């Protein structure tokens, strides 16, 4: 852990609920790629600041970011989380329930691009999006998020540096190309107001006008 991160974590201290989520991720042999505690706190703050009532999360894993997002919601708020693996959605759901947030979340299992297409067909709308699933689909997730967005909705995306690979034009990898395309589009799309923060593994933020 970087010295700056260690300093921040020493101020906030451990969050027992989120530490337990991390333990269940290890126990279940899931990848340890949840958002970091600092990003989790930032997501809670962003959701609360935005006043979002309906959130769409893309990529649930064990529910770490889901808990952070749901914590920012008011009593009436709702989190819909998209996850490819049924097993992960089940574990995430259990973790949100144990965190006292089970009533606010529902999981839609399957490929998120297909699920988002069906949400568009049903006329569903959201106030906040957190994009954090497979990187090659990031441009598609952005397109659907804009279609599903209420005016003023926030789109946040994780890992937009892709561990430092995003800034390397010479890497001929589909994931890298997709994230580069995503970063270019979120920065230049006239329907969005956006910023990319050099924090964590790259955080992109946009507001749908
Ligand atoms: N947001 C989580 C971490 C997500 S990791 C957190 O910070 O707590 C990425 C997740 O996306 C994994 O759980 C993976 O199974 C899921 N995923 C990968 N491809 C997907 C797809 N095509 N559709 C939906 N989910 C997908
Ligand atoms: Mg991530």
CSV table of C-alpha atoms and ligand atoms in Angstrom, one decimal:
chain,number,residue,atom,x,y,z
A,1,UNK,CA,0.0,0.0,0.0
A,2,UNK,CA,1.3,3.5,-0.9
A,3,UNK,CA,2.2,5.7,2.0
A,4,UNK,CA,-0.6,8.2,1.2
A,5,UNK,CA,-3.2,5.4,1.1
A,6,UNK,CA,-1.8,4.0,4.4
A,7,UNK,CA,-2.1,7.4,6.0
A,8,UNK,CA,-5.8,7.8,4.8
A,9,UNK,CA,-6.7,4.3,6.0
A,10,UNK,CA,-5.1,5.0,9.4
A,11,UNK,CA,-7.5,8.0,9.8
A,12,UNK,CA,-10.6,6.1,8.8
A,13,UNK,CA,-9.8,2.8,10.4
A,14,UNK,CA,-11.2,-0.5,9.3
A,15,UNK,CA,-14.8,-1.0,8.3
A,16,UNK,CA,-15.8,-4.4,9.9
A,17,UNK,CA,-18.6,-4.9,7.4
A,18,UNK,CA,-16.4,-4.4,4.4
A,19,UNK,CA,-13.5,-6.4,5.9
A,20,UNK,CA,-16.0,-9.3,6.2
A,21,UNK,CA,-16.9,-8.9,2.6
A,22,UNK,CA,-13.3,-9.1,1.6
A,23,UNK,CA,-12.9,-12.3,3.7
A,24,UNK,CA,-15.9,-13.9,2.0
A,25,UNK,CA,-14.3,-13.1,-1.4
A,26,UNK,CA,-11.1,-14.9,-0.4
A,27,UNK,CA,-13.0,-17.9,1.1
A,28,UNK,CA,-15.0,-18.3,-2.1
A,29,UNK,CA,-11.9,-18.1,-4.3
A,30,UNK,CA,-13.2,-15.0,-6.1
A,31,UNK,CA,-10.8,-12.5,-7.5
A,32,UNK,CA,-9.6,-9.7,-5.1
A,33,UNK,CA,-10.6,-6.9,-7.3
A,34,UNK,CA,-13.2,-5.0,-5.3
A,35,UNK,CA,-12.9,-1.2,-5.1
A,36,UNK,CA,-10.5,0.0,-2.5
A,37,UNK,CA,-11.8,1.4,0.8
A,38,UNK,CA,-11.1,5.0,-0.3
A,39,UNK,CA,-12.9,4.6,-3.6
A,40,UNK,CA,-15.8,2.9,-1.7
A,41,UNK,CA,-16.1,6.0,0.6
A,42,UNK,CA,-16.0,8.3,-2.5
A,43,UNK,CA,-18.8,6.3,-4.1
A,44,UNK,CA,-21.0,6.6,-1.0
A,45,UNK,CA,-20.4,10.3,-1.0
A,46,UNK,CA,-21.0,10.7,-4.7
A,47,UNK,CA,-24.3,8.9,-4.5
A,48,UNK,CA,-25.4,11.0,-1.5
A,49,UNK,CA,-24.3,14.2,-3.2
A,50,UNK,CA,-26.2,13.3,-6.4
A,51,UNK,CA,-29.4,12.5,-4.5
A,52,UNK,CA,-29.7,9.4,-6.7
A,53,UNK,CA,-32.8,7.2,-6.1
A,54,UNK,CA,-32.0,4.4,-8.5
A,55,UNK,CA,-28.5,3.1,-9.2
A,56,UNK,CA,-27.4,0.6,-11.8
A,57,UNK,CA,-24.1,-1.2,-10.9
A,58,UNK,CA,-22.4,-3.1,-13.7
A,59,UNK,CA,-20.2,-5.9,-12.1
A,60,UNK,CA,-21.2,-7.0,-8.6
A,61,UNK,CA,-18.5,-9.5,-7.6
A,62,UNK,CA,-18.9,-9.9,-3.8
A,63,UNK,CA,-20.9,-6.8,-3.1
A,64,UNK,CA,-18.2,-4.5,-1.8
A,65,UNK,CA,-18.9,-1.6,-4.1
A,66,UNK,CA,-22.6,-2.5,-3.9
A,67,UNK,CA,-22.6,-1.8,-0.2
A,68,UNK,CA,-20.7,1.5,-0.7
A,69,UNK,CA,-23.2,2.6,-3.3
A,70,UNK,CA,-26.3,1.5,-1.3
A,71,UNK,CA,-25.0,3.3,1.8
A,72,UNK,CA,-25.3,6.6,-0.2
A,73,UNK,CA,-29.0,6.0,-1.0
A,74,UNK,CA,-31.9,7.3,1.1
A,75,UNK,CA,-34.6,5.0,2.6
A,76,UNK,CA,-36.5,4.9,-0.7
A,77,UNK,CA,-33.4,4.2,-2.9
A,78,UNK,CA,-32.8,1.2,-5.0
A,79,UNK,CA,-29.7,-0.5,-6.3
A,80,UNK,CA,-29.9,-2.8,-9.4
A,81,UNK,CA,-26.7,-4.8,-9.9
A,82,UNK,CA,-25.7,-6.7,-13.0
A,83,UNK,CA,-23.5,-9.7,-12.7
A,84,UNK,CA,-22.5,-12.5,-15.1
A,85,UNK,CA,-22.1,-15.2,-12.6
A,86,UNK,CA,-25.0,-16.5,-10.6
A,87,UNK,CA,-22.8,-17.6,-7.8
A,88,UNK,CA,-21.2,-14.1,-7.4
A,89,UNK,CA,-24.7,-12.5,-7.4
A,90,UNK,CA,-25.8,-14.9,-4.6
A,91,UNK,CA,-22.7,-14.1,-2.5
A,92,UNK,CA,-23.1,-10.4,-3.1
A,93,UNK,CA,-26.7,-10.5,-2.1
A,94,UNK,CA,-25.9,-12.4,1.1
A,95,UNK,CA,-23.2,-9.7,1.9
A,96,UNK,CA,-25.6,-6.8,1.3
A,97,UNK,CA,-28.2,-8.5,3.5
A,98,UNK,CA,-25.7,-9.0,6.3
A,99,UNK,CA,-24.8,-5.3,5.9
A,100,UNK,CA,-28.5,-4.5,6.5
A,101,UNK,CA,-28.9,-3.3,2.9
A,102,UNK,CA,-30.6,-6.4,1.4
A,103,UNK,CA,-34.0,-4.6,1.0
A,104,UNK,CA,-32.4,-2.1,-1.4
A,105,UNK,CA,-30.7,-4.4,-3.9
A,106,UNK,CA,-31.7,-6.7,-6.7
A,107,UNK,CA,-29.5,-8.7,-9.0
A,108,UNK,CA,-29.9,-9.4,-12.6
A,109,UNK,CA,-27.7,-12.3,-13.7
A,110,UNK,CA,-26.3,-12.6,-17.2
A,111,UNK,CA,-24.2,-10.6,-19.7
A,112,UNK,CA,-24.6,-7.0,-18.7
A,113,UNK,CA,-24.8,-5.7,-22.3
A,114,UNK,CA,-27.8,-7.9,-22.9
A,115,UNK,CA,-29.4,-7.0,-19.6
A,116,UNK,CA,-29.0,-3.3,-20.3
A,117,UNK,CA,-30.6,-3.7,-23.8
A,118,UNK,CA,-33.6,-5.3,-22.1
A,119,UNK,CA,-33.7,-2.5,-19.5
A,120,UNK,CA,-33.8,0.0,-22.4
A,121,UNK,CA,-36.7,-1.9,-24.0
A,122,UNK,CA,-38.6,-1.9,-20.7
A,123,UNK,CA,-38.2,1.9,-20.5
A,124,UNK,CA,-36.3,1.7,-17.2
A,125,UNK,CA,-34.2,4.7,-16.0
A,126,UNK,CA,-31.5,5.4,-13.5
A,127,UNK,CA,-29.8,8.3,-11.7
A,128,UNK,CA,-26.4,6.8,-11.1
A,129,UNK,CA,-24.3,4.2,-12.9
A,130,UNK,CA,-21.2,2.5,-11.7
A,131,UNK,CA,-19.3,0.7,-14.5
A,132,UNK,CA,-16.9,-1.9,-13.2
A,133,UNK,CA,-17.3,-5.2,-15.2
A,134,UNK,CA,-15.4,-6.6,-18.1
A,135,UNK,CA,-13.3,-3.9,-19.8
A,136,UNK,CA,-13.9,-4.8,-23.4
A,137,UNK,CA,-17.5,-3.9,-23.0
A,138,UNK,CA,-16.9,-0.4,-21.5
A,139,UNK,CA,-17.8,1.5,-24.7
A,140,UNK,CA,-21.1,-0.5,-24.9
A,141,UNK,CA,-21.8,0.1,-21.2
A,142,UNK,CA,-21.4,3.8,-21.8
A,143,UNK,CA,-23.8,3.8,-24.7
A,144,UNK,CA,-26.4,2.0,-22.7
A,145,UNK,CA,-25.9,4.1,-19.6
A,146,UNK,CA,-26.6,7.2,-21.6
A,147,UNK,CA,-29.8,5.6,-23.0
A,148,UNK,CA,-30.9,4.6,-19.5
A,149,UNK,CA,-30.0,7.9,-17.8
A,150,UNK,CA,-32.4,10.4,-16.3
A,151,UNK,CA,-31.3,14.0,-17.0
A,152,UNK,CA,-28.5,14.9,-14.6
A,153,UNK,CA,-27.6,11.2,-14.0
A,154,UNK,CA,-24.0,10.4,-12.9
A,155,UNK,CA,-21.8,7.8,-14.6
A,156,UNK,CA,-18.8,6.6,-12.7
A,157,UNK,CA,-16.4,4.1,-14.2
A,158,UNK,CA,-13.5,2.3,-12.4
A,159,UNK,CA,-10.1,1.2,-13.8
A,160,UNK,CA,-10.0,3.6,-16.6
A,161,UNK,CA,-6.1,3.6,-16.4
A,162,UNK,CA,-6.3,-0.2,-16.7
A,163,UNK,CA,-3.3,-0.7,-14.4
A,164,UNK,CA,-1.3,1.8,-16.5
A,165,UNK,CA,-2.0,0.1,-19.9
A,166,UNK,CA,-4.6,2.7,-21.0
A,167,UNK,CA,-2.0,5.3,-21.8
A,168,UNK,CA,0.1,2.8,-23.9
A,169,UNK,CA,-1.0,3.1,-27.5
A,170,UNK,CA,1.3,0.3,-28.6
A,171,UNK,CA,-0.6,-2.4,-26.7
A,172,UNK,CA,-2.7,-4.3,-29.4
A,173,UNK,CA,-5.0,-5.8,-26.8
A,174,UNK,CA,-8.8,-5.6,-27.1
A,175,UNK,CA,-9.4,-4.7,-23.5
A,176,UNK,CA,-6.8,-1.9,-23.7
A,177,UNK,CA,-8.3,-0.6,-27.0
A,178,UNK,CA,-11.8,-0.7,-25.5
A,179,UNK,CA,-10.9,1.3,-22.4
A,180,UNK,CA,-9.0,3.8,-24.6
A,181,UNK,CA,-12.2,4.2,-26.7
A,182,UNK,CA,-14.3,4.6,-23.6
A,183,UNK,CA,-12.0,7.3,-22.2
A,184,UNK,CA,-12.0,9.2,-25.5
A,185,UNK,CA,-15.8,9.0,-25.8
A,186,UNK,CA,-16.6,10.0,-22.2
A,187,UNK,CA,-14.3,13.0,-22.6
A,188,UNK,CA,-15.8,14.2,-25.9
A,189,UNK,CA,-19.5,13.2,-26.1
A,190,UNK,CA,-21.6,16.3,-26.3
A,191,UNK,CA,-24.3,14.8,-24.1
A,192,UNK,CA,-21.9,14.6,-21.2
A,193,UNK,CA,-20.0,16.8,-18.8
A,194,UNK,CA,-17.1,14.8,-17.6
A,195,UNK,CA,-13.7,14.5,-15.8
A,196,UNK,CA,-11.1,11.8,-15.4
A,197,UNK,CA,-9.4,11.7,-12.1
A,198,UNK,CA,-5.9,10.3,-11.7
A,199,UNK,CA,-6.9,8.5,-8.5
A,200,UNK,CA,-6.9,4.8,-7.7
A,201,UNK,CA,-6.8,2.9,-11.0
A,202,UNK,CA,-8.3,5.8,-12.9
A,203,UNK,CA,-11.8,7.1,-12.2
A,204,UNK,CA,-14.0,8.6,-14.9
A,205,UNK,CA,-17.0,10.7,-13.9
A,206,UNK,CA,-19.6,12.1,-16.1
A,207,UNK,CA,-23.0,13.8,-15.8
A,208,UNK,CA,-25.6,13.3,-18.5
A,209,UNK,CA,-26.8,16.7,-19.4
B,1,LIG,N1,-17.7,-3.7,-8.5
B,1,LIG,C1,-17.2,-4.8,-7.8
B,1,LIG,C2,-16.0,-5.5,-8.5
B,1,LIG,C3,-16.5,-6.0,-9.8
B,1,LIG,S1,-15.3,-7.1,-10.6
B,1,LIG,C4,-16.6,-4.2,-6.4
B,1,LIG,O1,-15.8,-3.3,-6.5
B,1,LIG,O2,-17.0,-4.7,-5.4
B,1,LIG,C5,-16.0,-7.4,-12.1
B,1,LIG,C6,-17.3,-8.2,-12.1
B,1,LIG,O3,-17.9,-8.2,-13.3
B,1,LIG,C7,-17.0,-9.7,-11.8
B,1,LIG,O4,-17.8,-10.1,-10.7
B,1,LIG,C8,-17.4,-10.4,-13.1
B,1,LIG,O5,-18.0,-11.7,-12.9
B,1,LIG,C9,-18.4,-9.4,-13.7
B,1,LIG,N2,-18.5,-9.5,-15.1
B,1,LIG,C10,-17.6,-9.8,-16.0
B,1,LIG,N3,-18.1,-9.8,-17.3
B,1,LIG,C11,-19.4,-9.5,-17.1
B,1,LIG,C12,-20.5,-9.3,-18.1
B,1,LIG,N4,-20.3,-9.5,-19.3
B,1,LIG,N5,-21.7,-9.0,-17.6
B,1,LIG,C13,-21.9,-8.8,-16.2
B,1,LIG,N6,-20.9,-8.9,-15.3
B,1,LIG,C14,-19.7,-9.3,-15.8
B,2,LIG,MG1,-12.7,-2.2,-10.6
